[in-house]
PDB file of C-alpha atoms in Angstrom:
ATOM      1  CA  UNK A   9     -21.577  17.150  22.211  1.00 33.00           C
ATOM      2  CA  UNK A  10     -20.118  19.874  24.685  1.00 32.00           C
ATOM      3  CA  UNK A  11     -16.551  19.171  25.789  1.00 32.00           C
ATOM      4  CA  UNK A  12     -15.955  18.201  29.296  1.00 31.00           C
ATOM      5  CA  UNK A  13     -13.112  19.639  31.626  1.00 29.00           C
ATOM      6  CA  UNK A  14     -10.290  16.814  31.605  1.00 29.00           C
ATOM      7  CA  UNK A  15      -7.401  16.234  33.919  1.00 30.00           C
ATOM      8  CA  UNK A  16      -4.027  15.327  32.418  1.00 36.00           C
ATOM      9  CA  UNK A  17      -3.119  13.073  35.225  1.00 32.00           C
ATOM     10  CA  UNK A  18       0.238  11.302  34.990  1.00 38.00           C
ATOM     11  CA  UNK A  19       0.357   7.590  34.085  1.00 39.00           C
ATOM     12  CA  UNK A  20       1.441   5.172  36.661  1.00 38.00           C
ATOM     13  CA  UNK A  21       3.797   3.046  34.660  1.00 45.00           C
ATOM     14  CA  UNK A  22       4.267  -0.645  35.865  1.00 41.00           C
ATOM     15  CA  UNK A  23       7.927  -1.576  35.762  1.00 44.00           C
ATOM     16  CA  UNK A  24       7.841  -4.995  37.415  1.00 48.00           C
ATOM     17  CA  UNK A  25       9.486  -8.131  35.548  1.00 45.00           C
ATOM     18  CA  UNK A  26       5.867  -9.586  35.248  1.00 50.00           C
ATOM     19  CA  UNK A  27       4.722  -6.412  33.363  1.00 54.00           C
ATOM     20  CA  UNK A  28       7.436  -6.910  30.726  1.00 63.00           C
ATOM     21  CA  UNK A  29       6.366  -8.932  27.700  1.00 69.00           C
ATOM     22  CA  UNK A  30       9.026 -11.068  26.229  1.00 72.00           C
ATOM     23  CA  UNK A  31       9.004 -11.126  22.488  1.00 70.00           C
ATOM     24  CA  UNK A  32      11.603 -12.186  19.546  1.00 74.00           C
ATOM     25  CA  UNK A  33      12.385  -8.768  19.398  1.00 72.00           C
ATOM     26  CA  UNK A  34      13.539  -8.451  23.122  1.00 78.00           C
ATOM     27  CA  UNK A  35      14.129 -12.097  23.878  1.00 80.00           C
ATOM     28  CA  UNK A  36      18.039 -11.707  23.828  1.00 84.00           C
ATOM     29  CA  UNK A  37      18.275  -8.582  25.896  1.00 83.00           C
ATOM     30  CA  UNK A  38      16.044 -10.222  28.514  1.00 84.00           C
ATOM     31  CA  UNK A  39      18.441 -13.183  28.611  1.00 86.00           C
ATOM     32  CA  UNK A  40      21.279 -11.150  28.885  1.00 87.00           C
ATOM     33  CA  UNK A  41      19.903  -9.353  31.922  1.00 84.00           C
ATOM     34  CA  UNK A  42      19.290 -12.613  33.930  1.00 84.00           C
ATOM     35  CA  UNK A  43      21.093 -12.344  37.252  1.00 79.00           C
ATOM     36  CA  UNK A  44      22.632 -15.500  36.764  1.00 82.00           C
ATOM     37  CA  UNK A  45      24.372 -14.331  33.386  1.00 85.00           C
ATOM     38  CA  UNK A  46      27.763 -12.709  33.901  1.00 88.00           C
ATOM     39  CA  UNK A  47      28.494 -10.144  31.239  1.00 93.00           C
ATOM     40  CA  UNK A  48      32.128 -11.049  30.118  1.00 89.00           C
ATOM     41  CA  UNK A  49      33.273  -7.516  30.397  1.00 90.00           C
ATOM     42  CA  UNK A  50      31.447  -6.798  33.672  1.00 96.00           C
ATOM     43  CA  UNK A  51      29.141  -4.296  31.630  1.00 97.00           C
ATOM     44  CA  UNK A  52      26.401  -4.204  29.313  1.00 96.00           C
ATOM     45  CA  UNK A  53      25.111  -1.407  26.657  1.00 97.00           C
ATOM     46  CA  UNK A  54      21.347  -1.657  26.139  1.00 96.00           C
ATOM     47  CA  UNK A  55      19.951   0.005  23.315  1.00 95.00           C
ATOM     48  CA  UNK A  56      16.548   0.553  21.439  1.00 91.00           C
ATOM     49  CA  UNK A  57      13.941   3.044  20.040  1.00 85.00           C
ATOM     50  CA  UNK A  58      12.073   5.143  22.308  1.00 81.00           C
ATOM     51  CA  UNK A  59       9.738   3.543  24.517  1.00 73.00           C
ATOM     52  CA  UNK A  60      11.181  -0.091  23.592  1.00 78.00           C
ATOM     53  CA  UNK A  61      11.535  -0.854  27.360  1.00 81.00           C
ATOM     54  CA  UNK A  62      15.147   0.174  28.232  1.00 89.00           C
ATOM     55  CA  UNK A  63      14.060   1.708  31.548  1.00 88.00           C
ATOM     56  CA  UNK A  64      11.721  -0.846  32.377  1.00 84.00           C
ATOM     57  CA  UNK A  65      14.520  -3.597  31.941  1.00 89.00           C
ATOM     58  CA  UNK A  66      17.051  -1.552  33.975  1.00 91.00           C
ATOM     59  CA  UNK A  67      14.529  -1.216  36.782  1.00 91.00           C
ATOM     60  CA  UNK A  68      13.895  -5.031  36.623  1.00 89.00           C
ATOM     61  CA  UNK A  69      17.724  -5.749  36.825  1.00 92.00           C
ATOM     62  CA  UNK A  70      18.228  -3.077  39.266  1.00 93.00           C
ATOM     63  CA  UNK A  71      15.762  -4.858  41.596  1.00 91.00           C
ATOM     64  CA  UNK A  72      17.394  -8.162  41.236  1.00 90.00           C
ATOM     65  CA  UNK A  73      20.938  -6.854  41.686  1.00 93.00           C
ATOM     66  CA  UNK A  74      20.319  -3.787  44.007  1.00 95.00           C
ATOM     67  CA  UNK A  75      21.918  -1.536  41.373  1.00 96.00           C
ATOM     68  CA  UNK A  76      21.605   2.366  41.751  1.00 97.00           C
ATOM     69  CA  UNK A  77      19.987   4.003  38.485  1.00 97.00           C
ATOM     70  CA  UNK A  78      20.562   7.509  37.246  1.00 97.00           C
ATOM     71  CA  UNK A  79      20.343   9.718  34.258  1.00 97.00           C
ATOM     72  CA  UNK A  80      23.796  10.366  32.482  1.00 98.00           C
ATOM     73  CA  UNK A  81      23.043  14.028  32.691  1.00 97.00           C
ATOM     74  CA  UNK A  82      22.787  14.009  36.312  1.00 98.00           C
ATOM     75  CA  UNK A  83      25.958  12.256  37.306  1.00 98.00           C
ATOM     76  CA  UNK A  84      28.658  14.504  38.926  1.00 97.00           C
ATOM     77  CA  UNK A  85      32.214  13.511  39.821  1.00 97.00           C
ATOM     78  CA  UNK A  86      31.647  13.663  43.484  1.00 97.00           C
ATOM     79  CA  UNK A  87      28.914  10.941  43.286  1.00 97.00           C
ATOM     80  CA  UNK A  88      31.358   8.441  41.892  1.00 98.00           C
ATOM     81  CA  UNK A  89      32.841   7.026  45.229  1.00 98.00           C
ATOM     82  CA  UNK A  90      29.333   6.236  46.470  1.00 98.00           C
ATOM     83  CA  UNK A  91      27.771   4.989  43.289  1.00 98.00           C
ATOM     84  CA  UNK A  92      30.675   2.532  42.784  1.00 98.00           C
ATOM     85  CA  UNK A  93      29.966   0.698  45.858  1.00 97.00           C
ATOM     86  CA  UNK A  94      27.054  -1.430  43.967  1.00 97.00           C
ATOM     87  CA  UNK A  95      25.923  -2.200  40.652  1.00 97.00           C
ATOM     88  CA  UNK A  96      25.021   0.785  38.389  1.00 98.00           C
ATOM     89  CA  UNK A  97      22.650   1.815  35.650  1.00 98.00           C
ATOM     90  CA  UNK A  98      23.508   5.197  33.769  1.00 98.00           C
ATOM     91  CA  UNK A  99      20.697   5.891  31.282  1.00 97.00           C
ATOM     92  CA  UNK A 100      20.816   7.964  27.966  1.00 97.00           C
ATOM     93  CA  UNK A 101      24.597   8.050  27.765  1.00 98.00           C
ATOM     94  CA  UNK A 102      24.206   9.940  24.140  1.00 97.00           C
ATOM     95  CA  UNK A 103      22.959  12.964  26.067  1.00 97.00           C
ATOM     96  CA  UNK A 104      26.484  13.782  27.536  1.00 98.00           C
ATOM     97  CA  UNK A 105      28.195  13.433  24.168  1.00 97.00           C
ATOM     98  CA  UNK A 106      29.079  17.246  24.198  1.00 94.00           C
ATOM     99  CA  UNK A 107      29.584  17.407  28.025  1.00 97.00           C
ATOM    100  CA  UNK A 108      33.370  16.675  28.652  1.00 97.00           C
ATOM    101  CA  UNK A 109      32.942  17.226  32.475  1.00 97.00           C
ATOM    102  CA  UNK A 110      30.057  14.733  32.736  1.00 98.00           C
ATOM    103  CA  UNK A 111      32.008  11.985  30.527  1.00 98.00           C
ATOM    104  CA  UNK A 112      35.047  12.294  32.651  1.00 98.00           C
ATOM    105  CA  UNK A 113      33.008  11.506  35.775  1.00 98.00           C
ATOM    106  CA  UNK A 114      31.233   8.680  33.961  1.00 98.00           C
ATOM    107  CA  UNK A 115      34.916   7.306  32.810  1.00 98.00           C
ATOM    108  CA  UNK A 116      35.913   7.416  36.490  1.00 98.00           C
ATOM    109  CA  UNK A 117      32.656   5.561  37.534  1.00 98.00           C
ATOM    110  CA  UNK A 118      32.991   3.077  34.762  1.00 98.00           C
ATOM    111  CA  UNK A 119      36.473   2.140  36.043  1.00 98.00           C
ATOM    112  CA  UNK A 120      35.819   2.271  39.776  1.00 98.00           C
ATOM    113  CA  UNK A 121      32.497   0.282  39.733  1.00 98.00           C
ATOM    114  CA  UNK A 122      34.381  -2.597  37.673  1.00 97.00           C
ATOM    115  CA  UNK A 123      37.353  -2.571  39.859  1.00 97.00           C
ATOM    116  CA  UNK A 124      35.144  -2.980  42.680  1.00 98.00           C
ATOM    117  CA  UNK A 125      33.728  -5.961  41.460  1.00 96.00           C
ATOM    118  CA  UNK A 126      30.407  -4.604  40.494  1.00 97.00           C
ATOM    119  CA  UNK A 127      28.488  -4.633  36.876  1.00 97.00           C
ATOM    120  CA  UNK A 128      27.659  -1.481  34.803  1.00 98.00           C
ATOM    121  CA  UNK A 129      24.632  -1.157  32.665  1.00 97.00           C
ATOM    122  CA  UNK A 130      24.568   1.848  30.163  1.00 98.00           C
ATOM    123  CA  UNK A 131      21.611   2.665  27.975  1.00 97.00           C
ATOM    124  CA  UNK A 132      21.035   4.845  24.799  1.00 97.00           C
ATOM    125  CA  UNK A 133      18.672   4.739  21.476  1.00 94.00           C
ATOM    126  CA  UNK A 134      21.458   4.113  18.962  1.00 95.00           C
ATOM    127  CA  UNK A 135      24.173   1.448  18.750  1.00 96.00           C
ATOM    128  CA  UNK A 136      27.070   2.394  20.970  1.00 96.00           C
ATOM    129  CA  UNK A 137      29.316   3.138  18.142  1.00 96.00           C
ATOM    130  CA  UNK A 138      27.081   5.979  17.270  1.00 97.00           C
ATOM    131  CA  UNK A 139      27.162   7.809  20.509  1.00 97.00           C
ATOM    132  CA  UNK A 140      30.018   9.960  19.483  1.00 95.00           C
ATOM    133  CA  UNK A 141      31.326  10.556  22.978  1.00 97.00           C
ATOM    134  CA  UNK A 142      34.095  13.219  22.745  1.00 97.00           C
ATOM    135  CA  UNK A 143      36.281  11.384  25.317  1.00 97.00           C
ATOM    136  CA  UNK A 144      37.797   8.771  22.939  1.00 97.00           C
ATOM    137  CA  UNK A 145      38.768   6.547  26.030  1.00 97.00           C
ATOM    138  CA  UNK A 146      35.168   6.535  27.469  1.00 98.00           C
ATOM    139  CA  UNK A 147      33.818   5.750  23.784  1.00 97.00           C
ATOM    140  CA  UNK A 148      36.225   2.886  23.429  1.00 97.00           C
ATOM    141  CA  UNK A 149      35.298   1.300  26.806  1.00 97.00           C
ATOM    142  CA  UNK A 150      31.556   1.761  25.739  1.00 97.00           C
ATOM    143  CA  UNK A 151      32.142  -0.016  22.569  1.00 96.00           C
ATOM    144  CA  UNK A 152      33.756  -2.947  24.325  1.00 96.00           C
ATOM    145  CA  UNK A 153      30.922  -3.774  26.317  1.00 96.00           C
ATOM    146  CA  UNK A 154      28.352  -6.526  25.851  1.00 95.00           C
ATOM    147  CA  UNK A 155      25.587  -5.197  23.441  1.00 95.00           C
ATOM    148  CA  UNK A 156      22.005  -5.874  23.991  1.00 93.00           C
ATOM    149  CA  UNK A 157      19.539  -4.436  21.297  1.00 91.00           C
ATOM    150  CA  UNK A 158      15.830  -4.093  21.798  1.00 88.00           C
ATOM    151  CA  UNK A 159      14.413  -4.111  18.150  1.00 82.00           C
ATOM    152  CA  UNK A 160      11.159  -2.711  16.808  1.00 76.00           C
ATOM    153  CA  UNK A 161       8.027  -4.531  17.887  1.00 78.00           C
ATOM    154  CA  UNK A 162       5.915  -7.228  15.952  1.00 81.00           C
ATOM    155  CA  UNK A 163       2.330  -7.178  15.905  1.00 87.00           C
ATOM    156  CA  UNK A 164       2.141  -9.347  19.154  1.00 84.00           C
ATOM    157  CA  UNK A 165       4.514  -7.130  21.098  1.00 82.00           C
ATOM    158  CA  UNK A 166       2.831  -4.090  19.795  1.00 87.00           C
ATOM    159  CA  UNK A 167      -0.434  -5.060  20.816  1.00 90.00           C
ATOM    160  CA  UNK A 168       0.814  -5.922  24.432  1.00 86.00           C
ATOM    161  CA  UNK A 169       2.644  -2.382  24.615  1.00 85.00           C
ATOM    162  CA  UNK A 170      -0.707  -0.637  23.618  1.00 92.00           C
ATOM    163  CA  UNK A 171      -2.367  -2.706  26.342  1.00 91.00           C
ATOM    164  CA  UNK A 172       0.155  -1.721  28.945  1.00 87.00           C
ATOM    165  CA  UNK A 173      -0.139   1.830  28.037  1.00 90.00           C
ATOM    166  CA  UNK A 174      -3.862   1.807  28.501  1.00 93.00           C
ATOM    167  CA  UNK A 175      -3.487  -0.009  31.778  1.00 90.00           C
ATOM    168  CA  UNK A 176      -0.998   2.301  32.921  1.00 88.00           C
ATOM    169  CA  UNK A 177      -3.582   5.102  32.468  1.00 90.00           C
ATOM    170  CA  UNK A 178      -6.218   2.923  34.224  1.00 90.00           C
ATOM    171  CA  UNK A 179      -8.216   3.092  30.814  1.00 90.00           C
ATOM    172  CA  UNK A 180      -9.977  -0.165  29.348  1.00 92.00           C
ATOM    173  CA  UNK A 181     -10.442   0.461  25.667  1.00 94.00           C
ATOM    174  CA  UNK A 182     -13.256  -1.659  23.689  1.00 95.00           C
ATOM    175  CA  UNK A 183     -11.911  -4.967  22.605  1.00 95.00           C
ATOM    176  CA  UNK A 184     -11.556  -3.911  19.062  1.00 96.00           C
ATOM    177  CA  UNK A 185      -9.503  -0.954  19.782  1.00 96.00           C
ATOM    178  CA  UNK A 186      -6.195  -2.395  19.721  1.00 95.00           C
ATOM    179  CA  UNK A 187      -6.397  -4.562  16.828  1.00 95.00           C
ATOM    180  CA  UNK A 188      -7.585  -1.638  14.811  1.00 95.00           C
ATOM    181  CA  UNK A 189      -4.687   0.551  16.049  1.00 95.00           C
ATOM    182  CA  UNK A 190      -2.185  -2.392  15.429  1.00 93.00           C
ATOM    183  CA  UNK A 191      -3.282  -2.711  11.776  1.00 93.00           C
ATOM    184  CA  UNK A 192      -3.202   0.928  11.090  1.00 91.00           C
ATOM    185  CA  UNK A 193      -0.443   2.572  13.146  1.00 89.00           C
ATOM    186  CA  UNK A 194       3.404   3.417  12.655  1.00 84.00           C
ATOM    187  CA  UNK A 195       5.094   0.671  13.735  1.00 78.00           C
ATOM    188  CA  UNK A 196       7.150   1.985  16.683  1.00 79.00           C
ATOM    189  CA  UNK A 197       6.912   2.159  20.492  1.00 78.00           C
ATOM    190  CA  UNK A 198       6.966   5.880  20.418  1.00 81.00           C
ATOM    191  CA  UNK A 199       3.873   5.994  18.032  1.00 86.00           C
ATOM    192  CA  UNK A 200       1.890   3.688  20.390  1.00 88.00           C
ATOM    193  CA  UNK A 201       2.678   5.981  23.419  1.00 87.00           C
ATOM    194  CA  UNK A 202       1.567   9.260  21.574  1.00 89.00           C
ATOM    195  CA  UNK A 203      -1.781   7.600  20.195  1.00 92.00           C
ATOM    196  CA  UNK A 204      -2.745   6.235  23.650  1.00 93.00           C
ATOM    197  CA  UNK A 205      -2.337   9.561  25.326  1.00 91.00           C
ATOM    198  CA  UNK A 206      -4.163  11.133  22.463  1.00 92.00           C
ATOM    199  CA  UNK A 207      -6.967   8.533  22.585  1.00 94.00           C
ATOM    200  CA  UNK A 208      -7.261   9.118  26.314  1.00 93.00           C
ATOM    201  CA  UNK A 209      -7.311  13.014  26.017  1.00 92.00           C
ATOM    202  CA  UNK A 210     -10.014  12.669  23.337  1.00 92.00           C
ATOM    203  CA  UNK A 211     -12.130  10.398  25.392  1.00 92.00           C
ATOM    204  CA  UNK A 212     -11.832  12.355  28.517  1.00 91.00           C
ATOM    205  CA  UNK A 213     -12.537  15.666  26.729  1.00 92.00           C
ATOM    206  CA  UNK A 214     -15.544  14.402  24.947  1.00 92.00           C
ATOM    207  CA  UNK A 215     -16.708  12.239  27.823  1.00 90.00           C
ATOM    208  CA  UNK A 216     -16.902   9.074  25.543  1.00 89.00           C
ATOM    209  CA  UNK A 217     -15.727   5.440  26.012  1.00 90.00           C
ATOM    210  CA  UNK A 218     -12.684   4.400  24.330  1.00 93.00           C
ATOM    211  CA  UNK A 219     -14.182   2.904  21.183  1.00 94.00           C
ATOM    212  CA  UNK A 220     -13.131   1.837  17.608  1.00 95.00           C
ATOM    213  CA  UNK A 221     -14.867   4.921  16.084  1.00 94.00           C
ATOM    214  CA  UNK A 222     -13.003   7.215  18.290  1.00 94.00           C
ATOM    215  CA  UNK A 223      -9.834   5.468  16.956  1.00 94.00           C
ATOM    216  CA  UNK A 224     -10.776   5.708  13.546  1.00 94.00           C
ATOM    217  CA  UNK A 225     -11.277   9.436  13.894  1.00 92.00           C
ATOM    218  CA  UNK A 226      -7.858   9.763  15.354  1.00 92.00           C
ATOM    219  CA  UNK A 227      -6.145   7.738  12.805  1.00 91.00           C
ATOM    220  CA  UNK A 228      -7.995   9.357  10.053  1.00 89.00           C
ATOM    221  CA  UNK A 229      -6.624  12.729  11.011  1.00 81.00           C
ATOM    222  CA  UNK A 230      -4.056  14.343   8.522  1.00 52.00           C
ATOM    223  CA  UNK A 231      -1.445  14.188  11.440  1.00 52.00           C
ATOM    224  CA  UNK A 232      -2.893  12.063  14.216  1.00 49.00           C
ATOM    225  CA  UNK A 233       0.704  11.687  15.577  1.00 52.00           C
ATOM    226  CA  UNK A 234       2.931  14.461  16.890  1.00 51.00           C
ATOM    227  CA  UNK A 235       6.001  12.865  17.138  1.00 44.00           C
ATOM    228  CA  UNK A 236       7.416  16.087  18.746  1.00 41.00           C
ATOM    229  CA  UNK A 237       5.596  14.902  21.870  1.00 46.00           C
ATOM    230  CA  UNK A 238       7.187  11.430  21.997  1.00 42.00           C
ATOM    231  CA  UNK A 239       9.904  12.585  24.589  1.00 39.00           C
ATOM    232  CA  UNK A 240       6.857  13.604  26.913  1.00 42.00           C
ATOM    233  CA  UNK A 241       4.426  11.175  26.106  1.00 42.00           C
ATOM    234  CA  UNK A 242       6.424   7.777  25.994  1.00 42.00           C
ATOM    235  CA  UNK A 243       4.851   5.915  29.115  1.00 37.00           C
ATOM    236  CA  UNK A 244       5.923   2.563  27.945  1.00 40.00           C
ATOM    237  CA  UNK A 245       8.842   1.948  30.391  1.00 40.00           C
ATOM    238  CA  UNK A 246      10.126   5.550  29.869  1.00 43.00           C
ATOM    239  CA  UNK A 247      12.612   5.128  26.997  1.00 61.00           C
TER     240      UNK A 247
END
């Protein structure tokens, strides 16, 4: 069959509360993000593997509290006074582990947000004691925060994640595709994102429906999942 032209259109990721599936692996984190729950320290560290829903939950919490969201690497000192006027989410803190200037800005933001009576959420993949921030005062404050961990998915959650990833791409697979993938794929959110991306690309380029035979062909390849693509292809709640 001749290949058809395909267009790599960006997936529209749904980030509403109703789009997030609560499972045993994330139930504690979801409970801690309820607006009625006040974190003892006024701050929360939310961690979990790539694609586990950290960004999704951050957006849910921000929509409920009016919090501002930014990437740690984008934080600058002159932004701190304005950001500290409301609750704040700073994502991917480990990315600034080697940047002393940005860590200083985050340290000042941390102190000012809390002194103004607002809440602060910080996210990263590993547990906070592994973030290795070079600014000791910031590292100690991070480790003093309430910690919510999003764990690896069980079968039910993995199936829902796959369904959501397909839906974000406006793709409807045949009913037997997702059960097959759950039974044969690596058990991670990142793998789910890459598989959905590759299946969608295969179906588009070959002009086929997204069927089990297509999934079987992908999964039977020697290296069906290129995990180097994970940072580009994780569509389930960003990170």
